[in-house]
Amino acid sequence: MKKLNVNKEACIGCGACVSIDSEHFDFDENGYSEVINNDNIDNDNTRNAISSCPTSAISYVEEDNNNNNDDECDCEHCDHHCEN
Ligand code: SF4
């Protein structure tokens, strides 16, 4: 299942995603965007927020709960301790 991810290192806190799609994005305590809701993320408004981000900080990622798919491990987002 897909979920939204904000790369906080890339986010500059411009607020575009928050103003376009406040159902899914809000500012965290540091003024950067964070995902507040992963329901109904496959819609034009959310895609518009993603494409409006000036630093391409927002992306859809695959949720990897209970998923023993080591070949698909993406260390950047990985919650497991993989060998890489
Ligand atoms: S649009 Fe991008 S840079 Fe701007 S607040 Fe959202 S995630 Fe951060």
Short mmCIF file of C-alpha atoms and ligand atoms in Angstrom, two decimals:
data_model
loop_
_atom_site.label_atom_id
_atom_site.label_comp_id
_atom_site.label_asym_id
_atom_site.label_seq_id
_atom_site.Cartn_x
_atom_site.Cartn_y
_atom_site.Cartn_z
CA MET A 1 0.00 0.00 0.00
CA LYS A 2 1.24 3.46 -0.82
CA LYS A 3 1.77 6.22 1.69
CA LEU A 4 3.06 9.75 1.53
CA ASN A 5 6.58 10.64 2.54
CA VAL A 6 8.16 14.04 3.10
CA ASN A 7 11.94 14.16 2.90
CA LYS A 8 12.64 16.62 5.71
CA GLU A 9 16.16 17.21 4.50
CA ALA A 10 14.82 18.45 1.18
CA CYS A 11 11.82 20.39 2.54
CA ILE A 12 12.39 24.14 2.83
CA GLY A 13 9.10 24.87 4.60
CA CYS A 14 7.63 26.91 1.76
CA GLY A 15 4.10 25.78 2.67
CA ALA A 16 2.90 25.00 -0.84
CA CYS A 17 1.84 21.47 0.01
CA VAL A 18 0.12 22.61 3.22
CA SER A 19 -1.93 25.25 1.44
CA ILE A 20 -2.81 23.00 -1.50
CA ASP A 21 -3.62 19.86 0.47
CA SER A 22 -4.15 20.63 4.15
CA GLU A 23 -5.98 17.33 4.52
CA HIS A 24 -2.66 15.50 4.21
CA PHE A 25 0.11 17.98 5.07
CA ASP A 26 0.78 20.30 7.99
CA PHE A 27 3.83 21.99 9.46
CA ASP A 28 5.79 20.22 12.15
CA GLU A 29 7.27 22.02 15.16
CA ASN A 30 10.28 23.03 13.06
CA GLY A 31 8.25 24.59 10.28
CA TYR A 32 8.72 21.75 7.82
CA SER A 33 5.99 19.77 6.22
CA GLU A 34 4.81 16.51 7.68
CA VAL A 35 2.26 13.99 6.57
CA ILE A 36 -0.76 14.05 8.87
CA ASN A 37 -3.02 11.61 7.09
CA ASN A 38 -2.52 8.77 4.65
CA ASP A 39 -6.17 8.16 3.79
CA ASN A 40 -7.35 8.89 0.29
CA ILE A 41 -3.93 9.96 -0.96
CA ASP A 42 -4.52 8.98 -4.57
CA ASN A 43 -6.28 12.11 -5.78
CA ASP A 44 -5.57 15.12 -7.99
CA ASN A 45 -5.20 17.51 -5.09
CA THR A 46 -2.50 15.45 -3.43
CA ARG A 47 -0.73 14.90 -6.75
CA ASN A 48 -0.91 18.64 -7.31
CA ALA A 49 0.72 19.27 -3.91
CA ILE A 50 3.47 16.77 -4.75
CA SER A 51 4.18 18.32 -8.13
CA SER A 52 4.11 21.84 -6.66
CA CYS A 53 6.88 21.14 -4.19
CA PRO A 54 9.88 23.19 -5.36
CA THR A 55 12.39 20.71 -3.97
CA SER A 56 10.57 17.48 -4.91
CA ALA A 57 10.56 16.54 -1.24
CA ILE A 58 7.25 14.67 -1.35
CA SER A 59 6.80 11.24 -2.83
CA TYR A 60 4.64 8.19 -2.65
CA VAL A 61 6.42 5.29 -1.00
CA GLU A 62 5.40 1.69 -0.54
CA GLU A 63 4.47 0.82 2.99
CA ASP A 64 6.56 -2.16 3.98
CA ASN A 65 4.72 -3.51 7.03
CA ASN A 66 5.15 -7.24 7.50
CA ASN A 67 6.73 -7.41 4.15
CA ASN A 68 9.71 -9.67 3.99
CA ASN A 69 10.74 -8.37 0.70
CA ASP A 70 14.48 -7.92 1.17
CA ASP A 71 15.10 -7.49 -2.53
CA GLU A 72 12.97 -4.36 -2.45
CA CYS A 73 14.67 -2.88 0.59
CA ASP A 74 15.17 0.84 0.19
CA CYS A 75 17.62 1.84 2.87
CA GLU A 76 16.61 5.48 2.83
CA HIS A 77 13.19 4.64 4.22
CA CYS A 78 13.83 1.22 5.62
CA ASP A 79 12.79 0.53 9.21
CA HIS A 80 14.64 -2.76 9.36
CA HIS A 81 18.32 -3.25 9.85
CA CYS A 82 19.34 -4.60 6.53
CA GLU A 83 22.83 -5.72 5.59
CA ASN A 84 23.60 -2.78 3.32
S1 SF4 B 1 5.92 22.05 -0.81
FE1 SF4 B 1 7.82 20.87 -0.44
S2 SF4 B 1 9.31 22.36 0.35
FE2 SF4 B 1 7.26 23.29 0.52
S3 SF4 B 1 6.59 22.78 2.63
FE3 SF4 B 1 5.79 21.16 1.26
S4 SF4 B 1 7.36 19.54 1.31
FE4 SF4 B 1 8.30 21.41 2.11
#
